[in-house]
């Protein structure tokens, strides 16, 4: 199974999201992070991601006679490279976008299902903005966003830090004016 196919399922994509940030997690810990997904489904998708080398075993321990595996994400295998993205057909892009949106909806629903969820006071946002940009302005804006986001991707978990899911989506919604 290639990377595109491996990441082409909402639950597998959510597992990849949960593993980001140099985390090392057991399947049981992933089940706790994805309470809306059955344990059997989490185990099945972890096995597929490990077989596809998106996850690797970081450590194994004996726990009550069973082997407990701690997995980590192989970042180089957990995303679609630009050459592959450029080779995708419109139908492939449509499927990938649908999976990404389905994973996002599931993540947001899981957030809302938590007893402590408070969208009115938590920094929750899902606004859409229509902006007019020429190619130079678009390139500058994307660069500014990357400059703001990339350094924070390296932040490790720490007391006082909350993990957020940031999902920038950008596409031209109309043809360029002539």
PDB file of N, CA, C and O in Angstrom, residues 113-140:
ATOM      1  N   UNK A 113     -17.524  16.456  21.898  1.00  0.00           N
ATOM      2  CA  UNK A 113     -18.025  15.396  22.775  1.00  0.00           C
ATOM      3  C   UNK A 113     -17.343  15.371  24.143  1.00  0.00           C
ATOM      4  O   UNK A 113     -17.838  14.706  25.056  1.00  0.00           O
ATOM      5  N   UNK A 114     -16.227  16.078  24.289  1.00  0.00           N
ATOM      6  CA  UNK A 114     -15.549  16.120  25.596  1.00  0.00           C
ATOM      7  C   UNK A 114     -16.380  16.942  26.577  1.00  0.00           C
ATOM      8  O   UNK A 114     -16.959  17.968  26.215  1.00  0.00           O
ATOM      9  N   UNK A 115     -16.425  16.514  27.814  1.00  0.00           N
ATOM     10  CA  UNK A 115     -17.189  17.237  28.836  1.00  0.00           C
ATOM     11  C   UNK A 115     -16.663  18.643  29.034  1.00  0.00           C
ATOM     12  O   UNK A 115     -17.424  19.548  29.402  1.00  0.00           O
ATOM     13  N   UNK A 116     -15.375  18.835  28.821  1.00  0.00           N
ATOM     14  CA  UNK A 116     -14.756  20.147  29.063  1.00  0.00           C
ATOM     15  C   UNK A 116     -14.798  21.074  27.848  1.00  0.00           C
ATOM     16  O   UNK A 116     -14.324  22.206  27.928  1.00  0.00           O
ATOM     17  N   UNK A 117     -15.349  20.615  26.742  1.00  0.00           N
ATOM     18  CA  UNK A 117     -15.389  21.449  25.531  1.00  0.00           C
ATOM     19  C   UNK A 117     -16.241  22.692  25.776  1.00  0.00           C
ATOM     20  O   UNK A 117     -17.343  22.606  26.323  1.00  0.00           O
ATOM     21  N   UNK A 118     -15.709  23.828  25.369  1.00  0.00           N
ATOM     22  CA  UNK A 118     -16.441  25.085  25.508  1.00  0.00           C
ATOM     23  C   UNK A 118     -16.089  25.974  24.319  1.00  0.00           C
ATOM     24  O   UNK A 118     -15.223  26.846  24.426  1.00  0.00           O
ATOM     25  N   UNK A 119     -16.739  25.758  23.177  1.00  0.00           N
ATOM     26  CA  UNK A 119     -16.391  26.531  21.980  1.00  0.00           C
ATOM     27  C   UNK A 119     -16.537  28.036  22.153  1.00  0.00           C
ATOM     28  O   UNK A 119     -15.885  28.796  21.449  1.00  0.00           O
ATOM     29  N   UNK A 120     -17.356  28.475  23.096  1.00  0.00           N
ATOM     30  CA  UNK A 120     -17.535  29.913  23.310  1.00  0.00           C
ATOM     31  C   UNK A 120     -16.301  30.553  23.931  1.00  0.00           C
ATOM     32  O   UNK A 120     -16.012  31.716  23.666  1.00  0.00           O
ATOM     33  N   UNK A 121     -15.554  29.792  24.755  1.00  0.00           N
ATOM     34  CA  UNK A 121     -14.369  30.370  25.400  1.00  0.00           C
ATOM     35  C   UNK A 121     -13.060  29.756  24.913  1.00  0.00           C
ATOM     36  O   UNK A 121     -12.018  30.390  25.039  1.00  0.00           O
ATOM     37  N   UNK A 122     -13.090  28.539  24.397  1.00  0.00           N
ATOM     38  CA  UNK A 122     -11.878  27.953  23.806  1.00  0.00           C
ATOM     39  C   UNK A 122     -11.558  28.714  22.519  1.00  0.00           C
ATOM     40  O   UNK A 122     -12.470  29.201  21.854  1.00  0.00           O
ATOM     41  N   UNK A 123     -10.296  28.808  22.159  1.00  0.00           N
ATOM     42  CA  UNK A 123      -9.977  29.509  20.904  1.00  0.00           C
ATOM     43  C   UNK A 123     -10.319  28.645  19.686  1.00  0.00           C
ATOM     44  O   UNK A 123      -9.452  28.118  19.010  1.00  0.00           O
ATOM     45  N   UNK A 124     -11.612  28.481  19.458  1.00  0.00           N
ATOM     46  CA  UNK A 124     -12.106  27.677  18.334  1.00  0.00           C
ATOM     47  C   UNK A 124     -12.434  28.619  17.182  1.00  0.00           C
ATOM     48  O   UNK A 124     -13.071  29.649  17.382  1.00  0.00           O
ATOM     49  N   UNK A 125     -11.994  28.269  16.008  1.00  0.00           N
ATOM     50  CA  UNK A 125     -12.325  29.091  14.854  1.00  0.00           C
ATOM     51  C   UNK A 125     -12.514  28.247  13.614  1.00  0.00           C
ATOM     52  O   UNK A 125     -11.811  27.258  13.419  1.00  0.00           O
ATOM     53  N   UNK A 126     -13.476  28.614  12.819  1.00  0.00           N
ATOM     54  CA  UNK A 126     -13.695  27.917  11.551  1.00  0.00           C
ATOM     55  C   UNK A 126     -14.301  28.869  10.533  1.00  0.00           C
ATOM     56  O   UNK A 126     -15.190  28.524   9.773  1.00  0.00           O
ATOM     57  N   UNK A 127     -13.777  30.072  10.530  1.00  0.00           N
ATOM     58  CA  UNK A 127     -14.255  31.071   9.575  1.00  0.00           C
ATOM     59  C   UNK A 127     -13.613  30.850   8.215  1.00  0.00           C
ATOM     60  O   UNK A 127     -12.526  30.289   8.100  1.00  0.00           O
ATOM     61  N   UNK A 128     -14.289  31.328   7.214  1.00  0.00           N
ATOM     62  CA  UNK A 128     -13.737  31.340   5.866  1.00  0.00           C
ATOM     63  C   UNK A 128     -13.707  32.786   5.387  1.00  0.00           C
ATOM     64  O   UNK A 128     -14.606  33.562   5.698  1.00  0.00           O
ATOM     65  N   UNK A 129     -12.659  33.120   4.683  1.00  0.00           N
ATOM     66  CA  UNK A 129     -12.485  34.472   4.175  1.00  0.00           C
ATOM     67  C   UNK A 129     -12.232  34.403   2.677  1.00  0.00           C
ATOM     68  O   UNK A 129     -11.497  33.538   2.217  1.00  0.00           O
ATOM     69  N   UNK A 130     -12.814  35.289   1.941  1.00  0.00           N
ATOM     70  CA  UNK A 130     -12.520  35.411   0.509  1.00  0.00           C
ATOM     71  C   UNK A 130     -11.549  36.582   0.359  1.00  0.00           C
ATOM     72  O   UNK A 130     -11.850  37.700   0.785  1.00  0.00           O
ATOM     73  N   UNK A 131     -10.389  36.313  -0.183  1.00  0.00           N
ATOM     74  CA  UNK A 131      -9.374  37.361  -0.346  1.00  0.00           C
ATOM     75  C   UNK A 131      -8.922  37.412  -1.799  1.00  0.00           C
ATOM     76  O   UNK A 131      -8.849  36.387  -2.468  1.00  0.00           O
ATOM     77  N   UNK A 132      -8.660  38.597  -2.276  1.00  0.00           N
ATOM     78  CA  UNK A 132      -8.208  38.800  -3.648  1.00  0.00           C
ATOM     79  C   UNK A 132      -6.694  39.010  -3.629  1.00  0.00           C
ATOM     80  O   UNK A 132      -6.205  39.927  -2.975  1.00  0.00           O
ATOM     81  N   UNK A 133      -5.968  38.150  -4.315  1.00  0.00           N
ATOM     82  CA  UNK A 133      -4.510  38.204  -4.320  1.00  0.00           C
ATOM     83  C   UNK A 133      -3.981  37.980  -5.726  1.00  0.00           C
ATOM     84  O   UNK A 133      -4.502  37.133  -6.457  1.00  0.00           O
ATOM     85  N   UNK A 134      -2.936  38.705  -6.072  1.00  0.00           N
ATOM     86  CA  UNK A 134      -2.226  38.351  -7.300  1.00  0.00           C
ATOM     87  C   UNK A 134      -1.177  37.307  -6.915  1.00  0.00           C
ATOM     88  O   UNK A 134      -1.022  36.952  -5.745  1.00  0.00           O
ATOM     89  N   UNK A 135      -0.451  36.792  -7.882  1.00  0.00           N
ATOM     90  CA  UNK A 135       0.481  35.700  -7.623  1.00  0.00           C
ATOM     91  C   UNK A 135       1.554  36.104  -6.600  1.00  0.00           C
ATOM     92  O   UNK A 135       1.890  35.331  -5.705  1.00  0.00           O
ATOM     93  N   UNK A 136       2.072  37.316  -6.701  1.00  0.00           N
ATOM     94  CA  UNK A 136       3.102  37.776  -5.762  1.00  0.00           C
ATOM     95  C   UNK A 136       2.529  37.905  -4.349  1.00  0.00           C
ATOM     96  O   UNK A 136       3.183  37.532  -3.363  1.00  0.00           O
ATOM     97  N   UNK A 137       1.317  38.426  -4.234  1.00  0.00           N
ATOM     98  CA  UNK A 137       0.682  38.566  -2.918  1.00  0.00           C
ATOM     99  C   UNK A 137       0.400  37.198  -2.296  1.00  0.00           C
ATOM    100  O   UNK A 137       0.587  36.998  -1.097  1.00  0.00           O
ATOM    101  N   UNK A 138      -0.052  36.253  -3.127  1.00  0.00           N
ATOM    102  CA  UNK A 138      -0.312  34.901  -2.647  1.00  0.00           C
ATOM    103  C   UNK A 138       0.977  34.256  -2.150  1.00  0.00           C
ATOM    104  O   UNK A 138       1.016  33.678  -1.063  1.00  0.00           O
ATOM    105  N   UNK A 139       2.034  34.362  -2.940  1.00  0.00           N
ATOM    106  CA  UNK A 139       3.323  33.790  -2.549  1.00  0.00           C
ATOM    107  C   UNK A 139       3.806  34.401  -1.243  1.00  0.00           C
ATOM    108  O   UNK A 139       4.279  33.694  -0.348  1.00  0.00           O
ATOM    109  N   UNK A 140       3.670  35.712  -1.096  1.00  0.00           N
ATOM    110  CA  UNK A 140       4.092  36.387   0.133  1.00  0.00           C
ATOM    111  C   UNK A 140       3.257  35.913   1.325  1.00  0.00           C
ATOM    112  O   UNK A 140       3.805  35.628   2.405  1.00  0.00           O
TER     113      UNK A 140
END
